[in-house]
Amino acid sequence: MCALDTGTAEIRHLWVHPDARRLGLGRRLLTDLERTAAGRGHHVVRLDTHEVLTEAVAMYRTSGYTEIPAYDDNPHAGYWFEKSLRG
């Protein structure tokens, strides 16, 4: 995780080995990263993901992330998401 600015954190990579998928590990990692970001004073988290990672896209959407316009020039990203960490 890195800071994009004083209020916005970015999750750069969240990957779970295929043998460990479908165990809820990705969602637990995501929740922990969100808590860490909030603890550092960030009120928004952003991330991007490749369009073929449909399970990741679904997880982000069901975790409260909304799709936003591209905020970086990542050539491998097909989706950009943001989540408010405020109540």
Backbone as JSON, one array per atom type, in Angstrom:
{
  "sequence": "MCALDTGTAEIRHLWVHPDARRLGLGRRLLTDLERTAAGRGHHVVRLDTHEVLTEAVAMYRTSGYTEIPAYDDNPHAGYWFEKSLRG",
  "N": [[0.85, -1.16, 0.0], [0.45, 2.26, -0.73], [0.68, 5.84, -0.43], [-1.32, 8.03, -2.25], [-1.98, 10.63, -1.95], [-2.42, 12.89, 0.85], [-4.88, 12.03, 1.9], [-5.59, 9.76, 0.52], [-5.1, 6.38, -0.05], [-3.41, 3.77, -1.86], [-3.88, 0.53, -2.99], [-1.63, -1.56, -4.27], [-0.95, -4.21, -5.08], [-2.68, -7.19, -4.72], [-2.69, -10.4, -4.18], [-3.52, -13.79, -4.25], [-2.42, -17.05, -3.9], [-3.34, -19.6, -6.22], [-4.0, -22.09, -4.99], [-4.91, -21.33, -2.54], [-7.17, -19.9, -2.87], [-10.67, -19.05, -2.68], [-11.06, -19.32, 0.0], [-11.55, -17.13, 1.47], [-9.41, -15.58, 2.05], [-8.41, -13.46, 0.45], [-10.37, -11.44, 0.82], [-10.1, -11.03, 3.56], [-7.46, -10.06, 3.67], [-7.83, -7.71, 2.17], [-9.6, -6.29, 3.83], [-7.93, -5.92, 6.06], [-5.93, -4.3, 4.92], [-7.46, -2.04, 4.37], [-8.11, -1.24, 6.98], [-5.54, -0.64, 7.9], [-4.92, 1.51, 6.21], [-6.86, 3.38, 7.03], [-6.02, 3.71, 9.67], [-3.7, 5.08, 9.23], [-4.62, 7.52, 8.61], [-5.85, 7.88, 6.18], [-8.71, 8.45, 4.12], [-9.81, 7.42, 1.9], [-9.54, 4.66, -0.32], [-7.91, 3.47, -3.18], [-7.67, 1.38, -6.1], [-6.54, -0.66, -8.84], [-7.31, -3.12, -11.36], [-6.84, -5.98, -13.48], [-8.82, -6.68, -16.35], [-9.47, -9.38, -16.82], [-9.54, -10.59, -14.39], [-11.96, -11.6, -13.01], [-13.03, -12.61, -10.6], [-11.69, -11.09, -8.7], [-12.63, -8.54, -9.37], [-15.35, -8.88, -8.74], [-15.1, -9.32, -5.97], [-14.1, -6.82, -5.1], [-16.26, -5.15, -5.76], [-18.34, -6.24, -4.14], [-17.27, -5.64, -1.73], [-17.67, -3.01, -1.33], [-16.45, -1.22, -3.05], [-16.45, 1.2, -5.65], [-16.65, 1.67, -9.15], [-14.42, 3.82, -10.84], [-13.2, 6.55, -12.94], [-10.11, 6.06, -14.77], [-7.23, 6.56, -12.81], [-4.59, 6.38, -13.08], [-1.94, 5.41, -15.33], [-1.79, 2.69, -15.85], [-1.07, 0.13, -17.96], [-2.03, -2.43, -17.82], [-4.37, -2.48, -16.46], [-7.9, -2.75, -16.34], [-9.99, -1.97, -14.92], [-10.76, 0.49, -12.5], [-11.0, 1.28, -9.11], [-12.59, 2.66, -6.15], [-12.93, 3.28, -2.66], [-14.64, 4.66, 0.04], [-13.48, 5.24, 3.3], [-14.77, 6.28, 5.36], [-17.31, 6.11, 7.72]],
  "CA": [[0.0, 0.0, 0.0], [1.19, 3.51, -0.76], [-0.17, 7.03, -0.38], [-1.42, 8.84, -3.46], [-1.94, 11.97, -1.36], [-2.58, 12.77, 2.31], [-6.12, 11.36, 2.28], [-5.9, 8.63, -0.35], [-4.15, 5.27, -0.13], [-3.58, 2.91, -3.02], [-3.48, -0.87, -2.87], [-0.96, -1.83, -5.54], [-1.03, -5.61, -5.47], [-3.31, -8.11, -3.79], [-2.68, -11.66, -4.92], [-3.61, -15.01, -3.44], [-2.04, -18.23, -4.66], [-4.54, -20.36, -6.63], [-4.33, -23.15, -4.03], [-5.49, -20.74, -1.33], [-8.35, -19.13, -3.25], [-12.0, -19.51, -2.25], [-11.03, -19.51, 1.45], [-11.82, -15.84, 2.11], [-8.15, -14.92, 2.39], [-8.33, -12.19, -0.26], [-11.24, -10.48, 1.48], [-9.49, -10.7, 4.86], [-6.32, -9.18, 3.38], [-8.37, -6.42, 1.76], [-10.11, -5.64, 5.04], [-6.78, -5.5, 6.87], [-5.31, -3.16, 4.24], [-8.34, -0.89, 4.59], [-7.91, -0.81, 8.38], [-4.23, -0.01, 7.96], [-5.03, 2.81, 5.55], [-7.62, 4.27, 7.92], [-5.15, 3.99, 10.81], [-2.68, 6.04, 8.79], [-5.29, 8.79, 8.35], [-6.44, 7.95, 4.84], [-10.16, 8.3, 4.13], [-10.18, 6.78, 0.63], [-8.61, 3.67, -0.88], [-8.06, 3.22, -4.61], [-6.92, 0.27, -6.66], [-6.93, -1.05, -10.19], [-7.16, -4.55, -11.59], [-6.94, -6.41, -14.88], [-10.2, -7.03, -16.7], [-9.73, -10.82, -16.81], [-9.62, -11.05, -13.0], [-13.37, -11.4, -12.69], [-13.29, -12.86, -9.18], [-11.21, -9.92, -7.97], [-13.59, -7.46, -9.64], [-16.54, -9.17, -7.93], [-14.78, -9.1, -4.56], [-14.03, -5.38, -4.84], [-17.62, -4.6, -5.81], [-19.11, -6.67, -2.97], [-16.61, -5.07, -0.56], [-18.0, -1.6, -1.23], [-15.71, -0.4, -4.0], [-17.19, 1.64, -6.82], [-15.8, 1.9, -10.31], [-14.11, 5.23, -11.09], [-12.33, 6.72, -14.12], [-8.69, 5.74, -14.56], [-6.47, 7.57, -12.08], [-3.19, 6.17, -13.43], [-1.78, 4.96, -16.71], [-1.42, 1.29, -15.82], [-1.53, -0.48, -19.21], [-2.6, -3.75, -17.55], [-5.63, -2.33, -15.74], [-9.14, -2.59, -17.09], [-10.94, -1.39, -13.97], [-10.23, 1.3, -11.41], [-12.0, 1.31, -8.04], [-12.36, 3.52, -4.99], [-13.82, 3.05, -1.52], [-14.53, 5.59, 1.15], [-13.28, 4.55, 4.58], [-15.56, 7.02, 6.35], [-18.61, 5.55, 8.08]],
  "C": [[0.9, 1.23, 0.0], [0.19, 4.66, -0.72], [-0.14, 7.74, -1.72], [-1.39, 10.33, -3.09], [-2.26, 11.81, 0.12], [-3.84, 12.01, 2.72], [-6.41, 10.08, 1.52], [-4.75, 7.62, -0.37], [-4.44, 4.46, -1.38], [-3.08, 1.51, -2.68], [-2.9, -1.25, -4.23], [-1.1, -3.28, -5.98], [-1.69, -6.41, -4.36], [-3.46, -9.42, -4.56], [-2.71, -12.81, -3.94], [-3.29, -16.19, -4.36], [-3.29, -19.04, -5.01], [-4.95, -21.46, -5.65], [-5.02, -22.62, -2.78], [-6.74, -19.9, -1.64], [-9.62, -19.82, -2.8], [-12.04, -19.82, -0.76], [-11.32, -18.21, 2.21], [-10.56, -15.06, 2.45], [-8.03, -13.55, 1.71], [-9.16, -11.11, 0.42], [-10.67, -10.07, 2.85], [-8.29, -9.79, 4.68], [-6.8, -7.78, 3.01], [-8.87, -5.63, 2.96], [-8.98, -5.13, 5.91], [-6.07, -4.3, 6.24], [-6.15, -1.9, 4.41], [-8.18, -0.35, 6.01], [-6.57, -0.1, 8.54], [-4.27, 1.38, 7.35], [-5.76, 3.81, 6.44], [-6.77, 4.66, 9.14], [-4.05, 4.98, 10.49], [-3.3, 7.39, 8.4], [-5.88, 8.94, 6.96], [-7.95, 7.76, 4.96], [-10.7, 7.67, 2.86], [-9.1, 5.78, 0.25], [-8.94, 3.5, -2.36], [-7.24, 2.01, -5.02], [-7.35, 0.08, -8.1], [-6.7, -2.54, -10.34], [-7.36, -4.85, -13.07], [-8.36, -6.9, -15.14], [-10.48, -8.53, -16.68], [-9.85, -11.38, -15.39], [-11.03, -10.85, -12.45], [-13.71, -11.66, -11.23], [-12.82, -11.7, -8.32], [-12.18, -8.75, -8.14], [-14.84, -7.66, -8.79], [-16.28, -8.92, -6.45], [-14.74, -7.62, -4.23], [-15.43, -4.78, -4.82], [-18.42, -4.99, -4.57], [-18.48, -6.18, -1.66], [-16.82, -3.56, -0.46], [-17.22, -0.68, -2.14], [-16.6, -0.03, -5.17], [-16.2, 1.93, -7.94], [-15.65, 3.4, -10.54], [-13.33, 5.33, -12.4], [-10.88, 6.39, -13.75], [-7.99, 6.89, -13.85], [-4.96, 7.41, -12.32], [-3.12, 5.64, -14.86], [-1.32, 3.5, -16.78], [-1.95, 0.6, -17.08], [-2.19, -1.84, -19.0], [-3.96, -3.67, -16.85], [-6.79, -2.17, -16.72], [-10.21, -1.95, -16.25], [-10.17, -0.6, -12.92], [-11.35, 1.46, -10.39], [-11.58, 2.25, -6.93], [-13.37, 3.15, -3.91], [-13.57, 4.1, -0.47], [-14.39, 4.82, 2.44], [-14.02, 5.27, 5.7], [-16.94, 6.39, 6.46], [-19.52, 5.32, 6.99]]
}
